PDB file of C-alpha atoms in Angstrom:
ATOM      1  CA  MET A   1      13.938  -7.970   9.443  1.00  0.00           C
ATOM      2  CA  ASN A   2      12.900 -10.071   6.468  1.00  0.00           C
ATOM      3  CA  LYS A   3      15.292 -12.106   4.322  1.00  0.00           C
ATOM      4  CA  LYS A   4      15.117  -9.795   1.290  1.00  0.00           C
ATOM      5  CA  ILE A   5      16.248  -6.751   3.261  1.00  0.00           C
ATOM      6  CA  LEU A   6      18.967  -8.752   5.020  1.00  0.00           C
ATOM      7  CA  PHE A   7      20.238 -10.033   1.656  1.00  0.00           C
ATOM      8  CA  ARG A   8      20.249  -6.514   0.188  1.00  0.00           C
ATOM      9  CA  ARG A   9      22.129  -5.141   3.188  1.00  0.00           C
ATOM     10  CA  LEU A  10      24.742  -7.895   2.985  1.00  0.00           C
ATOM     11  CA  LEU A  11      25.119  -7.452  -0.781  1.00  0.00           C
ATOM     12  CA  PHE A  12      25.611  -3.694  -0.602  1.00  0.00           C
ATOM     13  CA  SER A  13      27.971  -4.050   2.365  1.00  0.00           C
ATOM     14  CA  LEU A  14      30.028  -6.539   0.366  1.00  0.00           C
ATOM     15  CA  ILE A  15      30.198  -4.101  -2.576  1.00  0.00           C
ATOM     16  CA  ILE A  16      31.451  -1.353  -0.260  1.00  0.00           C
ATOM     17  CA  VAL A  17      34.071  -3.616   1.343  1.00  0.00           C
ATOM     18  CA  LEU A  18      35.339  -4.887  -2.028  1.00  0.00           C
ATOM     19  CA  CYS A  19      35.630  -1.332  -3.367  1.00  0.00           C
ATOM     20  CA  ALA A  20      37.549  -0.301  -0.237  1.00  0.00           C
ATOM     21  CA  VAL A  21      39.918  -3.259  -0.675  1.00  0.00           C
ATOM     22  CA  VAL A  22      40.498  -2.319  -4.334  1.00  0.00           C
ATOM     23  CA  MET A  23      41.215   1.299  -3.322  1.00  0.00           C
ATOM     24  CA  VAL A  24      43.708   0.229  -0.639  1.00  0.00           C
ATOM     25  CA  MET A  25      45.427  -2.102  -3.091  1.00  0.00           C
ATOM     26  CA  GLY A  26      45.617   0.805  -5.554  1.00  0.00           C
ATOM     27  CA  VAL A  27      47.390   2.935  -2.936  1.00  0.00           C
ATOM     28  CA  PHE A  28      50.026   0.255  -2.343  1.00  0.00           C
ATOM     29  CA  GLU A  29      50.546  -0.300  -6.068  1.00  0.00           C
ATOM     30  CA  GLY A  30      50.838   3.444  -6.757  1.00  0.00           C
ATOM     31  CA  ARG A  31      47.943   3.669  -9.209  1.00  0.00           C
ATOM     32  CA  ASP A  32      47.045   6.939 -10.920  1.00  0.00           C
ATOM     33  CA  PHE A  33      44.080   9.172 -10.051  1.00  0.00           C
ATOM     34  CA  SER A  34      41.721   7.732 -12.726  1.00  0.00           C
ATOM     35  CA  PHE A  35      41.854   4.336 -11.015  1.00  0.00           C
ATOM     36  CA  TYR A  36      40.157   5.784  -7.928  1.00  0.00           C
ATOM     37  CA  LEU A  37      37.463   7.463 -10.006  1.00  0.00           C
ATOM     38  CA  LYS A  38      36.587   4.070 -11.482  1.00  0.00           C
ATOM     39  CA  THR A  39      35.998   2.640  -8.010  1.00  0.00           C
ATOM     40  CA  LEU A  40      34.037   5.679  -6.882  1.00  0.00           C
ATOM     41  CA  LEU A  41      30.857   4.765  -8.791  1.00  0.00           C
ATOM     42  CA  PRO A  42      30.462   1.226  -7.380  1.00  0.00           C
ATOM     43  CA  THR A  43      31.310   2.540  -3.906  1.00  0.00           C
ATOM     44  CA  ALA A  44      28.656   5.247  -4.148  1.00  0.00           C
ATOM     45  CA  ALA A  45      26.143   2.715  -5.496  1.00  0.00           C
ATOM     46  CA  GLY A  46      26.874   0.408  -2.573  1.00  0.00           C
ATOM     47  CA  ILE A  47      26.473   3.202  -0.031  1.00  0.00           C
ATOM     48  CA  LEU A  48      23.216   4.431  -1.578  1.00  0.00           C
ATOM     49  CA  GLY A  49      21.892   0.890  -1.874  1.00  0.00           C
ATOM     50  CA  LEU A  50      22.715   0.146   1.740  1.00  0.00           C
ATOM     51  CA  ALA A  51      21.110   3.382   2.891  1.00  0.00           C
ATOM     52  CA  SER A  52      17.970   2.620   0.866  1.00  0.00           C
ATOM     53  CA  THR A  53      17.378  -0.600   2.805  1.00  0.00           C
ATOM     54  CA  PHE A  54      16.830   1.448   5.936  1.00  0.00           C
ATOM     55  CA  TYR A  55      14.201   3.732   4.419  1.00  0.00           C
ATOM     56  CA  THR A  56      12.186   1.655   1.941  1.00  0.00           C
ATOM     57  CA  SER A  57      10.637  -0.794   4.357  1.00  0.00           C
ATOM     58  CA  LEU A  58       7.930  -0.135   6.876  1.00  0.00           C
ATOM     59  CA  ASP A  59       9.212  -0.173  10.428  1.00  0.00           C
ATOM     60  CA  LYS A  60       8.144  -3.021  12.702  1.00  0.00           C
ATOM     61  CA  GLN A  61       5.460  -1.099  14.568  1.00  0.00           C
ATOM     62  CA  LYS A  62       3.896   0.176  11.357  1.00  0.00           C
ATOM     63  CA  THR A  63       4.132  -3.293   9.774  1.00  0.00           C
ATOM     64  CA  ASP A  64       2.412  -4.881  12.768  1.00  0.00           C
ATOM     65  CA  GLN A  65      -0.324  -2.239  12.672  1.00  0.00           C
ATOM     66  CA  MET A  66      -0.730  -2.749   8.918  1.00  0.00           C
ATOM     67  CA  LYS A  67      -1.062  -6.519   9.345  1.00  0.00           C
ATOM     68  CA  HIS A  68      -3.635  -6.043  12.100  1.00  0.00           C
ATOM     69  CA  ASP A  69      -5.611  -3.596   9.974  1.00  0.00           C
ATOM     70  CA  PHE A  70      -5.379  -5.937   6.991  1.00  0.00           C
ATOM     71  CA  GLN A  71      -6.728  -8.863   9.006  1.00  0.00           C
ATOM     72  CA  GLU A  72      -9.610  -6.693  10.125  1.00  0.00           C
ATOM     73  CA  ALA A  73     -10.297  -5.483   6.569  1.00  0.00           C
ATOM     74  CA  ALA A  74     -10.046  -8.927   5.004  1.00  0.00           C
ATOM     75  CA  SER A  75     -11.510 -10.946   7.928  1.00  0.00           C
ATOM     76  CA  ASN A  76     -13.657 -13.712   6.396  1.00  0.00           C
ATOM     77  CA  HIS A  77     -14.371 -12.031   3.092  1.00  0.00           C
ATOM     78  CA  PHE A  78     -11.734 -13.868   1.053  1.00  0.00           C
ATOM     79  CA  ASP A  79     -12.562 -17.456   2.003  1.00  0.00           C
ATOM     80  CA  GLY A  80     -12.030 -19.594  -1.078  1.00  0.00           C
ATOM     81  CA  CYS A  81     -10.154 -16.812  -2.923  1.00  0.00           C
ATOM     82  CA  PRO A  82      -6.502 -17.184  -1.844  1.00  0.00           C
ATOM     83  CA  LYS A  83      -5.155 -15.484  -4.982  1.00  0.00           C
ATOM     84  CA  ALA A  84      -7.462 -12.490  -4.503  1.00  0.00           C
ATOM     85  CA  LYS A  85      -6.506 -12.292  -0.818  1.00  0.00           C
ATOM     86  CA  LYS A  86      -2.800 -12.316  -1.669  1.00  0.00           C
ATOM     87  CA  LEU A  87      -3.252  -9.557  -4.257  1.00  0.00           C
ATOM     88  CA  PHE A  88      -5.426  -7.602  -1.829  1.00  0.00           C
ATOM     89  CA  TYR A  89      -2.653  -7.885   0.771  1.00  0.00           C
ATOM     90  CA  LYS A  90      -0.064  -6.570  -1.686  1.00  0.00           C
ATOM     91  CA  GLY A  91      -2.344  -3.694  -2.625  1.00  0.00           C
ATOM     92  CA  TYR A  92      -3.161  -2.981   1.014  1.00  0.00           C
ATOM     93  CA  ARG A  93       0.520  -2.933   1.924  1.00  0.00           C
ATOM     94  CA  ALA A  94       1.325  -0.598  -0.980  1.00  0.00           C
ATOM     95  CA  TRP A  95      -1.533   1.699   0.071  1.00  0.00           C
ATOM     96  CA  TYR A  96      -0.288   1.658   3.667  1.00  0.00           C
ATOM     97  CA  GLY A  97       3.115   2.785   2.413  1.00  0.00           C
ATOM     98  CA  ASP A  98       1.550   5.553   0.258  1.00  0.00           C
ATOM     99  CA  HIS A  99       2.531   3.815  -2.987  1.00  0.00           C
ATOM    100  CA  TYR A 100      -0.776   4.444  -4.729  1.00  0.00           C
ATOM    101  CA  ASP A 101       0.221   3.359  -8.251  1.00  0.00           C
ATOM    102  CA  ALA A 102       1.396  -0.027  -6.996  1.00  0.00           C
ATOM    103  CA  ALA A 103      -1.734  -0.313  -4.860  1.00  0.00           C
ATOM    104  CA  TYR A 104      -3.982   0.307  -7.878  1.00  0.00           C
ATOM    105  CA  HIS A 105      -2.026  -2.285  -9.854  1.00  0.00           C
ATOM    106  CA  TYR A 106      -2.496  -5.055  -7.286  1.00  0.00           C
ATOM    107  CA  LEU A 107      -6.050  -4.124  -6.347  1.00  0.00           C
ATOM    108  CA  LYS A 108      -7.275  -4.160  -9.946  1.00  0.00           C
ATOM    109  CA  LYS A 109      -5.807  -7.651 -10.289  1.00  0.00           C
ATOM    110  CA  ALA A 110      -7.499  -8.621  -7.017  1.00  0.00           C
ATOM    111  CA  VAL A 111     -10.893  -7.482  -8.350  1.00  0.00           C
ATOM    112  CA  LYS A 112     -10.477  -9.829 -11.320  1.00  0.00           C
ATOM    113  CA  ALA A 113      -9.353 -12.705  -9.093  1.00  0.00           C
ATOM    114  CA  ALA A 114     -12.092 -12.270  -6.477  1.00  0.00           C
ATOM    115  CA  GLU A 115     -15.024 -14.611  -6.893  1.00  0.00           C
ATOM    116  CA  ALA A 116     -17.199 -13.682  -3.937  1.00  0.00           C
ATOM    117  CA  GLY A 117     -19.128 -10.422  -3.957  1.00  0.00           C
ATOM    118  CA  ARG A 118     -17.957  -9.565  -0.452  1.00  0.00           C
ATOM    119  CA  ALA A 119     -14.315  -9.947  -1.497  1.00  0.00           C
ATOM    120  CA  LYS A 120     -14.827  -7.780  -4.587  1.00  0.00           C
ATOM    121  CA  ALA A 121     -16.589  -5.186  -2.458  1.00  0.00           C
ATOM    122  CA  ARG A 122     -13.618  -4.970  -0.082  1.00  0.00           C
ATOM    123  CA  VAL A 123     -11.181  -4.492  -2.941  1.00  0.00           C
ATOM    124  CA  LEU A 124     -13.363  -1.924  -4.719  1.00  0.00           C
ATOM    125  CA  PHE A 125     -13.839  -0.074  -1.431  1.00  0.00           C
ATOM    126  CA  LEU A 126     -10.079   0.220  -0.935  1.00  0.00           C
ATOM    127  CA  ILE A 127      -9.651   1.536  -4.487  1.00  0.00           C
ATOM    128  CA  GLY A 128     -12.287   4.126  -3.629  1.00  0.00           C
ATOM    129  CA  ARG A 129     -10.482   5.030  -0.391  1.00  0.00           C
ATOM    130  CA  ILE A 130      -7.233   5.541  -2.278  1.00  0.00           C
ATOM    131  CA  ALA A 131      -9.045   7.818  -4.711  1.00  0.00           C
ATOM    132  CA  VAL A 132     -10.409   9.804  -1.741  1.00  0.00           C
ATOM    133  CA  GLU A 133      -6.882  10.258  -0.390  1.00  0.00           C
ATOM    134  CA  GLU A 134      -5.713  11.410  -3.809  1.00  0.00           C
ATOM    135  CA  LYS A 135      -8.617  13.901  -3.972  1.00  0.00           C
ATOM    136  CA  LYS A 136     -10.071  12.150  -7.039  1.00  0.00           C
ATOM    137  CA  THR A 137     -13.712  12.499  -6.063  1.00  0.00           C
ATOM    138  CA  GLY A 138     -15.205  11.145  -9.290  1.00  0.00           C
ATOM    139  CA  ARG A 139     -13.144   7.972  -9.167  1.00  0.00           C
ATOM    140  CA  ALA A 140     -13.859   7.553  -5.455  1.00  0.00           C
ATOM    141  CA  ILE A 141     -17.624   7.772  -5.966  1.00  0.00           C
ATOM    142  CA  GLU A 142     -17.420   5.380  -8.918  1.00  0.00           C
ATOM    143  CA  TYR A 143     -15.542   2.668  -7.009  1.00  0.00           C
ATOM    144  CA  LEU A 144     -17.535   3.049  -3.813  1.00  0.00           C
ATOM    145  CA  LYS A 145     -20.720   2.593  -5.858  1.00  0.00           C
ATOM    146  CA  TYR A 146     -19.180  -0.499  -7.490  1.00  0.00           C
ATOM    147  CA  ALA A 147     -18.472  -1.821  -3.991  1.00  0.00           C
ATOM    148  CA  LEU A 148     -22.103  -1.220  -3.034  1.00  0.00           C
ATOM    149  CA  GLU A 149     -23.295  -3.076  -6.150  1.00  0.00           C
ATOM    150  CA  GLU A 150     -21.362  -6.116  -4.920  1.00  0.00           C
ATOM    151  CA  ALA A 151     -22.400  -5.730  -1.263  1.00  0.00           C
ATOM    152  CA  PRO A 152     -25.317  -3.294  -0.750  1.00  0.00           C
ATOM    153  CA  SER A 153     -25.078  -3.626   3.038  1.00  0.00           C
ATOM    154  CA  TYR A 154     -21.438  -2.473   3.174  1.00  0.00           C
ATOM    155  CA  ASP A 155     -21.836   0.250   5.800  1.00  0.00           C
ATOM    156  CA  MET A 156     -18.304   1.661   5.488  1.00  0.00           C
ATOM    157  CA  ALA A 157     -18.823   2.292   1.769  1.00  0.00           C
ATOM    158  CA  TRP A 158     -22.058   4.130   2.548  1.00  0.00           C
ATOM    159  CA  SER A 159     -20.306   6.180   5.213  1.00  0.00           C
ATOM    160  CA  ASN A 160     -17.422   7.120   2.918  1.00  0.00           C
ATOM    161  CA  LEU A 161     -19.864   8.101   0.183  1.00  0.00           C
ATOM    162  CA  ALA A 162     -21.685  10.297   2.698  1.00  0.00           C
ATOM    163  CA  THR A 163     -18.438  12.051   3.572  1.00  0.00           C
ATOM    164  CA  ILE A 164     -17.603  12.646  -0.091  1.00  0.00           C
ATOM    165  CA  TYR A 165     -21.057  14.023  -0.841  1.00  0.00           C
ATOM    166  CA  PHE A 166     -20.983  16.252   2.217  1.00  0.00           C
ATOM    167  CA  ASP A 167     -17.530  17.605   1.342  1.00  0.00           C
ATOM    168  CA  SER A 168     -18.617  18.298  -2.236  1.00  0.00           C
ATOM    169  CA  GLY A 169     -21.693  20.286  -1.170  1.00  0.00           C
ATOM    170  CA  GLN A 170     -24.395  17.654  -1.710  1.00  0.00           C
ATOM    171  CA  PRO A 171     -25.977  17.351   1.742  1.00  0.00           C
ATOM    172  CA  GLY A 172     -29.102  15.587   0.459  1.00  0.00           C
ATOM    173  CA  GLU A 173     -27.076  12.710  -0.972  1.00  0.00           C
ATOM    174  CA  ALA A 174     -24.895  12.691   2.146  1.00  0.00           C
ATOM    175  CA  VAL A 175     -27.933  12.266   4.403  1.00  0.00           C
ATOM    176  CA  LYS A 176     -29.251   9.360   2.298  1.00  0.00           C
ATOM    177  CA  CYS A 177     -25.873   7.634   2.495  1.00  0.00           C
ATOM    178  CA  CYS A 178     -25.687   8.227   6.261  1.00  0.00           C
ATOM    179  CA  GLU A 179     -29.132   6.729   6.695  1.00  0.00           C
ATOM    180  CA  ASN A 180     -28.052   3.630   4.772  1.00  0.00           C
ATOM    181  CA  ALA A 181     -24.840   3.319   6.786  1.00  0.00           C
ATOM    182  CA  ILE A 182     -26.775   3.537  10.046  1.00  0.00           C
ATOM    183  CA  PHE A 183     -29.489   1.194   8.751  1.00  0.00           C
ATOM    184  CA  TYR A 184     -26.963  -1.524   7.913  1.00  0.00           C
ATOM    185  CA  ASN A 185     -24.904  -1.048  11.064  1.00  0.00           C
ATOM    186  CA  PRO A 186     -26.765   0.881  13.762  1.00  0.00           C
ATOM    187  CA  ARG A 187     -24.099   0.215  16.404  1.00  0.00           C
ATOM    188  CA  LYS A 188     -21.408   2.250  14.652  1.00  0.00           C
ATOM    189  CA  ARG A 189     -21.418   6.015  14.932  1.00  0.00           C
ATOM    190  CA  PHE A 190     -20.552   6.891  11.349  1.00  0.00           C
ATOM    191  CA  CYS A 191     -22.497  10.014  10.558  1.00  0.00           C
ATOM    192  CA  LEU A 192     -23.528  10.950  14.069  1.00  0.00           C
ATOM    193  CA  GLN A 193     -20.343  12.821  14.944  1.00  0.00           C
TER     194      GLN A 193
END
């Protein structure tokens, strides 16, 4: 558990305990009914806040898998671009948690921060992948093509373009993209399945 979540859990637990103490003191002092209504809102906020800390974070197994996948996606492409790598990580993590708006936000910043073509290609590819998941075909094609402008030998971008073209009824374009994917990485079985 990271420090932010631990702090939030302790803070919300403290709010709940303090509200309970105030309520108990109100019982002993014989307070009227409106007094308890005033403590109800902070108590509810504390309970909801505490509950939210259990559902907003990725669980350990998913976090470990995300970090592994990120390392594989970033590998050596961000050497010399620590700011771009950090933004790419934030965008990747948001994408992994299905927070697409936040992912777009960080990834667009990462594109601006990336200096190397390979790093830009990785970021643009992920923006394209997010667009695929959101069924935004036009945006997906646009960003995958941008990724290929930065790194023409990016086989995964070619493969994803092939899938998009095939799904949208353009088999000729799909075949060309498959051929490029296989040409740049003949050991992977992208379009052969």
